[in-house]
PDB file of C-alpha atoms in Angstrom:
ATOM      1  CA  UNK A   7       1.342   1.196  -5.413  1.00  0.00           C
ATOM      2  CA  UNK A   8       3.304   3.990  -3.598  1.00  0.00           C
ATOM      3  CA  UNK A   9       5.295   1.016  -1.943  1.00  0.00           C
ATOM      4  CA  UNK A  10       5.932  -0.001  -5.366  1.00  0.00           C
ATOM      5  CA  UNK A  11       7.210   3.154  -6.705  1.00  0.00           C
ATOM      6  CA  UNK A  12       9.853   3.265  -3.839  1.00  0.00           C
ATOM      7  CA  UNK A  13      10.999   0.195  -4.488  1.00  0.00           C
ATOM      8  CA  UNK A  14      11.602   0.918  -8.050  1.00  0.00           C
ATOM      9  CA  UNK A  15      13.754   3.802  -7.017  1.00  0.00           C
ATOM     10  CA  UNK A  16      16.143   1.521  -4.835  1.00  0.00           C
ATOM     11  CA  UNK A  17      16.705  -0.621  -7.444  1.00  0.00           C
ATOM     12  CA  UNK A  18      20.187  -1.315  -8.311  1.00  0.00           C
ATOM     13  CA  UNK A  19      20.825  -1.032 -11.942  1.00  0.00           C
ATOM     14  CA  UNK A  20      24.765  -2.049 -13.073  1.00  0.00           C
ATOM     15  CA  UNK A  21      26.386   0.733 -15.840  1.00  0.00           C
ATOM     16  CA  UNK A  22      27.073  -0.892 -18.970  1.00  0.00           C
ATOM     17  CA  UNK A  23      30.801  -1.774 -19.298  1.00  0.00           C
ATOM     18  CA  UNK A  24      32.715   0.158 -21.602  1.00  0.00           C
ATOM     19  CA  UNK A  25      35.061  -0.675 -24.242  1.00  0.00           C
ATOM     20  CA  UNK A  26      38.041   0.657 -24.162  1.00  0.00           C
ATOM     21  CA  UNK A  27      41.866  -0.156 -25.515  1.00  0.00           C
ATOM     22  CA  UNK A  28      44.360  -0.191 -23.145  1.00  0.00           C
ATOM     23  CA  UNK A  29      46.470   2.668 -24.504  1.00  0.00           C
ATOM     24  CA  UNK A  30      43.726   5.237 -23.602  1.00  0.00           C
ATOM     25  CA  UNK A  31      43.180   3.390 -19.907  1.00  0.00           C
ATOM     26  CA  UNK A  32      46.821   4.274 -19.748  1.00  0.00           C
ATOM     27  CA  UNK A  33      46.221   7.627 -20.231  1.00  0.00           C
ATOM     28  CA  UNK A  34      43.350   8.014 -18.002  1.00  0.00           C
ATOM     29  CA  UNK A  35      44.267   9.881 -14.670  1.00  0.00           C
ATOM     30  CA  UNK A  36      41.094  11.421 -13.313  1.00  0.00           C
ATOM     31  CA  UNK A  37      38.584   9.913 -11.167  1.00  0.00           C
ATOM     32  CA  UNK A  38      35.683  11.101  -9.133  1.00  0.00           C
ATOM     33  CA  UNK A  39      32.434   9.873  -7.312  1.00  0.00           C
ATOM     34  CA  UNK A  40      29.451  11.352  -8.752  1.00  0.00           C
ATOM     35  CA  UNK A  41      27.808  12.016  -5.317  1.00  0.00           C
ATOM     36  CA  UNK A  42      29.072  12.356  -1.853  1.00  0.00           C
ATOM     37  CA  UNK A  43      27.576   8.926  -0.256  1.00  0.00           C
ATOM     38  CA  UNK A  44      29.936   6.476   0.247  1.00  0.00           C
ATOM     39  CA  UNK A  45      28.093   3.875  -2.042  1.00  0.00           C
ATOM     40  CA  UNK A  46      28.079   6.572  -4.692  1.00  0.00           C
ATOM     41  CA  UNK A  47      29.754   5.542  -8.136  1.00  0.00           C
ATOM     42  CA  UNK A  48      33.510   6.089  -8.784  1.00  0.00           C
ATOM     43  CA  UNK A  49      34.282   6.898 -12.334  1.00  0.00           C
ATOM     44  CA  UNK A  50      37.620   6.980 -14.404  1.00  0.00           C
ATOM     45  CA  UNK A  51      37.349   9.944 -17.124  1.00  0.00           C
ATOM     46  CA  UNK A  52      38.608   8.552 -20.188  1.00  0.00           C
ATOM     47  CA  UNK A  53      40.545  11.056 -22.245  1.00  0.00           C
ATOM     48  CA  UNK A  54      37.854  10.678 -25.245  1.00  0.00           C
ATOM     49  CA  UNK A  55      35.344  12.415 -23.111  1.00  0.00           C
ATOM     50  CA  UNK A  56      33.478   9.413 -21.730  1.00  0.00           C
ATOM     51  CA  UNK A  57      33.409   8.470 -17.867  1.00  0.00           C
ATOM     52  CA  UNK A  58      33.467   4.675 -17.022  1.00  0.00           C
ATOM     53  CA  UNK A  59      32.432   2.698 -14.010  1.00  0.00           C
ATOM     54  CA  UNK A  60      32.863  -0.616 -15.716  1.00  0.00           C
ATOM     55  CA  UNK A  61      34.923  -1.973 -18.310  1.00  0.00           C
ATOM     56  CA  UNK A  62      34.814  -5.149 -20.890  1.00  0.00           C
ATOM     57  CA  UNK A  63      38.161  -6.317 -21.958  1.00  0.00           C
ATOM     58  CA  UNK A  64      39.414  -8.800 -24.086  1.00  0.00           C
ATOM     59  CA  UNK A  65      42.977  -9.760 -24.537  1.00  0.00           C
ATOM     60  CA  UNK A  66      45.747 -12.399 -24.181  1.00  0.00           C
ATOM     61  CA  UNK A  67      46.421 -12.900 -20.476  1.00  0.00           C
ATOM     62  CA  UNK A  68      50.596 -12.819 -20.572  1.00  0.00           C
ATOM     63  CA  UNK A  69      50.898 -13.352 -17.123  1.00  0.00           C
ATOM     64  CA  UNK A  70      49.484 -14.217 -14.008  1.00  0.00           C
ATOM     65  CA  UNK A  71      50.612 -13.824 -10.285  1.00  0.00           C
ATOM     66  CA  UNK A  72      49.426 -15.339  -7.305  1.00  0.00           C
ATOM     67  CA  UNK A  73      50.124 -13.648  -4.302  1.00  0.00           C
ATOM     68  CA  UNK A  74      49.539 -13.066  -0.386  1.00  0.00           C
ATOM     69  CA  UNK A  75      49.221 -15.756   2.024  1.00  0.00           C
ATOM     70  CA  UNK A  76      45.949 -15.482   4.267  1.00  0.00           C
ATOM     71  CA  UNK A  77      44.333 -12.623   1.424  1.00  0.00           C
ATOM     72  CA  UNK A  78      45.117 -14.578  -1.459  1.00  0.00           C
ATOM     73  CA  UNK A  79      44.745 -12.502  -4.773  1.00  0.00           C
ATOM     74  CA  UNK A  80      45.793 -12.511  -8.130  1.00  0.00           C
ATOM     75  CA  UNK A  81      47.694 -10.354 -10.457  1.00  0.00           C
ATOM     76  CA  UNK A  82      47.222 -10.756 -14.402  1.00  0.00           C
ATOM     77  CA  UNK A  83      48.281  -8.666 -17.632  1.00  0.00           C
ATOM     78  CA  UNK A  84      45.989  -8.663 -20.489  1.00  0.00           C
ATOM     79  CA  UNK A  85      47.221  -7.530 -23.891  1.00  0.00           C
ATOM     80  CA  UNK A  86      45.175  -6.056 -26.258  1.00  0.00           C
ATOM     81  CA  UNK A  87      46.643  -4.528 -29.813  1.00  0.00           C
ATOM     82  CA  UNK A  88      47.282  -1.263 -28.247  1.00  0.00           C
ATOM     83  CA  UNK A  89      48.987  -2.079 -24.963  1.00  0.00           C
ATOM     84  CA  UNK A  90      48.162  -3.854 -21.354  1.00  0.00           C
ATOM     85  CA  UNK A  91      45.964  -3.969 -18.840  1.00  0.00           C
ATOM     86  CA  UNK A  92      46.559  -4.539 -15.506  1.00  0.00           C
ATOM     87  CA  UNK A  93      44.317  -6.582 -13.637  1.00  0.00           C
ATOM     88  CA  UNK A  94      43.445  -7.749 -10.397  1.00  0.00           C
ATOM     89  CA  UNK A  95      41.263 -10.451  -8.771  1.00  0.00           C
ATOM     90  CA  UNK A  96      40.907 -10.800  -5.161  1.00  0.00           C
ATOM     91  CA  UNK A  97      38.833 -12.073  -2.400  1.00  0.00           C
ATOM     92  CA  UNK A  98      36.371  -9.252  -2.681  1.00  0.00           C
ATOM     93  CA  UNK A  99      35.484 -10.865  -6.005  1.00  0.00           C
ATOM     94  CA  UNK A 100      35.496 -14.677  -5.036  1.00  0.00           C
ATOM     95  CA  UNK A 101      34.120 -15.809  -8.738  1.00  0.00           C
ATOM     96  CA  UNK A 102      36.510 -13.769 -10.432  1.00  0.00           C
ATOM     97  CA  UNK A 103      39.443 -15.113  -8.282  1.00  0.00           C
ATOM     98  CA  UNK A 104      38.378 -18.583  -8.955  1.00  0.00           C
ATOM     99  CA  UNK A 105      38.017 -18.271 -12.574  1.00  0.00           C
ATOM    100  CA  UNK A 106      41.603 -16.627 -13.045  1.00  0.00           C
ATOM    101  CA  UNK A 107      43.042 -19.562 -10.722  1.00  0.00           C
ATOM    102  CA  UNK A 108      42.164 -22.124 -13.242  1.00  0.00           C
ATOM    103  CA  UNK A 109      43.550 -20.252 -16.313  1.00  0.00           C
ATOM    104  CA  UNK A 110      46.965 -20.437 -17.116  1.00  0.00           C
ATOM    105  CA  UNK A 111      48.280 -18.020 -19.708  1.00  0.00           C
ATOM    106  CA  UNK A 112      48.715 -17.489 -22.625  1.00  0.00           C
ATOM    107  CA  UNK A 113      45.097 -17.527 -23.238  1.00  0.00           C
ATOM    108  CA  UNK A 114      42.236 -15.191 -24.720  1.00  0.00           C
ATOM    109  CA  UNK A 115      40.070 -13.870 -21.756  1.00  0.00           C
ATOM    110  CA  UNK A 116      37.383 -11.581 -21.375  1.00  0.00           C
ATOM    111  CA  UNK A 117      37.103  -9.648 -18.464  1.00  0.00           C
ATOM    112  CA  UNK A 118      34.545  -7.097 -16.915  1.00  0.00           C
ATOM    113  CA  UNK A 119      35.704  -5.040 -14.079  1.00  0.00           C
ATOM    114  CA  UNK A 120      36.050  -1.589 -12.574  1.00  0.00           C
ATOM    115  CA  UNK A 121      38.809   0.472 -13.543  1.00  0.00           C
ATOM    116  CA  UNK A 122      40.567   2.534 -10.785  1.00  0.00           C
ATOM    117  CA  UNK A 123      43.514   5.052 -10.490  1.00  0.00           C
ATOM    118  CA  UNK A 124      46.200   4.872  -8.052  1.00  0.00           C
ATOM    119  CA  UNK A 125      48.790   7.564  -7.319  1.00  0.00           C
ATOM    120  CA  UNK A 126      51.972   6.157  -5.731  1.00  0.00           C
ATOM    121  CA  UNK A 127      53.940   8.153  -3.049  1.00  0.00           C
ATOM    122  CA  UNK A 128      56.055   9.935  -5.560  1.00  0.00           C
ATOM    123  CA  UNK A 129      53.304  11.303  -7.941  1.00  0.00           C
ATOM    124  CA  UNK A 130      53.094   8.195 -10.505  1.00  0.00           C
ATOM    125  CA  UNK A 131      49.744   7.507 -11.163  1.00  0.00           C
ATOM    126  CA  UNK A 132      48.690   3.622 -12.018  1.00  0.00           C
ATOM    127  CA  UNK A 133      45.575   2.367 -13.954  1.00  0.00           C
ATOM    128  CA  UNK A 134      44.069  -1.114 -13.117  1.00  0.00           C
ATOM    129  CA  UNK A 135      41.170  -3.038 -13.587  1.00  0.00           C
ATOM    130  CA  UNK A 136      39.705  -5.172 -10.722  1.00  0.00           C
ATOM    131  CA  UNK A 137      38.105  -7.953 -12.004  1.00  0.00           C
ATOM    132  CA  UNK A 138      34.523  -8.987 -11.283  1.00  0.00           C
ATOM    133  CA  UNK A 139      34.479 -11.740 -14.182  1.00  0.00           C
ATOM    134  CA  UNK A 140      37.034 -13.347 -16.356  1.00  0.00           C
ATOM    135  CA  UNK A 141      36.349 -16.234 -18.985  1.00  0.00           C
ATOM    136  CA  UNK A 142      38.511 -17.789 -21.560  1.00  0.00           C
ATOM    137  CA  UNK A 143      37.501 -16.937 -25.051  1.00  0.00           C
ATOM    138  CA  UNK A 144      38.371 -17.549 -28.582  1.00  0.00           C
ATOM    139  CA  UNK A 145      40.297 -15.725 -31.108  1.00  0.00           C
ATOM    140  CA  UNK A 146      37.346 -14.751 -32.583  1.00  0.00           C
ATOM    141  CA  UNK A 147      35.741 -13.038 -29.781  1.00  0.00           C
ATOM    142  CA  UNK A 148      39.001 -11.274 -28.974  1.00  0.00           C
ATOM    143  CA  UNK A 149      38.968 -10.124 -32.785  1.00  0.00           C
ATOM    144  CA  UNK A 150      34.852  -9.165 -32.404  1.00  0.00           C
ATOM    145  CA  UNK A 151      35.973  -6.859 -29.088  1.00  0.00           C
ATOM    146  CA  UNK A 152      38.583  -5.279 -31.134  1.00  0.00           C
ATOM    147  CA  UNK A 153      36.163  -4.304 -33.940  1.00  0.00           C
ATOM    148  CA  UNK A 154      33.509  -3.188 -30.883  1.00  0.00           C
ATOM    149  CA  UNK A 155      36.248  -1.360 -29.149  1.00  0.00           C
ATOM    150  CA  UNK A 156      37.325   0.645 -32.227  1.00  0.00           C
ATOM    151  CA  UNK A 157      34.031   1.633 -33.126  1.00  0.00           C
ATOM    152  CA  UNK A 158      33.313   2.728 -29.401  1.00  0.00           C
ATOM    153  CA  UNK A 159      36.519   4.721 -29.648  1.00  0.00           C
ATOM    154  CA  UNK A 160      35.932   6.183 -32.766  1.00  0.00           C
ATOM    155  CA  UNK A 161      32.423   7.317 -31.860  1.00  0.00           C
ATOM    156  CA  UNK A 162      33.628   8.925 -28.427  1.00  0.00           C
ATOM    157  CA  UNK A 163      36.127  10.975 -30.589  1.00  0.00           C
ATOM    158  CA  UNK A 164      33.683  11.932 -33.106  1.00  0.00           C
ATOM    159  CA  UNK A 165      31.282  13.220 -30.680  1.00  0.00           C
ATOM    160  CA  UNK A 166      33.587  14.538 -28.340  1.00  0.00           C
ATOM    161  CA  UNK A 167      32.097  18.128 -28.166  1.00  0.00           C
ATOM    162  CA  UNK A 168      28.904  16.871 -27.685  1.00  0.00           C
ATOM    163  CA  UNK A 169      29.669  14.605 -24.830  1.00  0.00           C
ATOM    164  CA  UNK A 170      28.425  15.560 -21.224  1.00  0.00           C
ATOM    165  CA  UNK A 171      31.424  15.394 -19.658  1.00  0.00           C
ATOM    166  CA  UNK A 172      33.234  17.361 -22.619  1.00  0.00           C
ATOM    167  CA  UNK A 173      34.047  20.171 -20.452  1.00  0.00           C
ATOM    168  CA  UNK A 174      35.310  18.096 -17.864  1.00  0.00           C
ATOM    169  CA  UNK A 175      37.741  16.359 -20.130  1.00  0.00           C
ATOM    170  CA  UNK A 176      39.144  19.273 -21.476  1.00  0.00           C
ATOM    171  CA  UNK A 177      39.873  20.742 -17.614  1.00  0.00           C
ATOM    172  CA  UNK A 178      41.412  17.367 -16.767  1.00  0.00           C
ATOM    173  CA  UNK A 179      43.303  16.509 -19.788  1.00  0.00           C
ATOM    174  CA  UNK A 180      44.148  19.677 -21.504  1.00  0.00           C
ATOM    175  CA  UNK A 181      45.588  20.067 -25.257  1.00  0.00           C
ATOM    176  CA  UNK A 182      44.731  15.967 -25.663  1.00  0.00           C
ATOM    177  CA  UNK A 183      45.231  15.409 -29.236  1.00  0.00           C
ATOM    178  CA  UNK A 184      41.972  13.167 -29.999  1.00  0.00           C
ATOM    179  CA  UNK A 185      43.637  12.189 -33.591  1.00  0.00           C
ATOM    180  CA  UNK A 186      45.832  10.065 -31.085  1.00  0.00           C
ATOM    181  CA  UNK A 187      42.929   7.767 -30.429  1.00  0.00           C
ATOM    182  CA  UNK A 188      41.307   7.951 -33.576  1.00  0.00           C
ATOM    183  CA  UNK A 189      44.775   6.638 -35.386  1.00  0.00           C
ATOM    184  CA  UNK A 190      44.928   3.866 -32.009  1.00  0.00           C
ATOM    185  CA  UNK A 191      41.771   2.495 -33.447  1.00  0.00           C
ATOM    186  CA  UNK A 192      42.578   2.348 -37.171  1.00  0.00           C
ATOM    187  CA  UNK A 193      45.954   0.709 -36.162  1.00  0.00           C
ATOM    188  CA  UNK A 194      44.225  -2.121 -33.838  1.00  0.00           C
ATOM    189  CA  UNK A 195      41.586  -2.674 -36.622  1.00  0.00           C
ATOM    190  CA  UNK A 196      44.608  -3.449 -39.148  1.00  0.00           C
ATOM    191  CA  UNK A 197      45.650  -6.518 -36.841  1.00  0.00           C
ATOM    192  CA  UNK A 198      42.215  -8.442 -37.198  1.00  0.00           C
ATOM    193  CA  UNK A 199      40.660 -10.206 -40.304  1.00  0.00           C
ATOM    194  CA  UNK A 200      37.177  -9.541 -40.629  1.00  0.00           C
TER     195      UNK A 200
END
């Protein structure tokens, strides 16, 4: 039984993928690790007060570019009603890269991946998503995702003060107007037919 307990403590568990609109992801500039270990999970802190290690997005793949000679990877864009996600798929995510290679834009795609924040030498900050899986979906799935993403956004805004990361968020995004994200969610909902 003791060994079973140790086994359970070492089990790897993926974190749930958060639904987040492109406009909010683009504003996320703070990233951190939860621990000192090399394998400690890395997070991007959303301006609405939630840390995310993984995201689930659905939108229209509007552009795809294959790059590299020996180390091939893909850059592609996924548009939702609020903006564009910049997504990559490389040989480190072999399955995602193979999936992307077979998709020709425009197409609605569902992407699960890890958000990353990069700072350029000139200080500009970029946010992208490293794809773990990419699947072609129908328009109805896209509209259901918009509904889910809007609901998630509105919940984060409504419960911001109760968020475990509220203080961290206020420290790194001082003066954030949460009404912007509330309006963004309602505007996205106006673009679908329920």
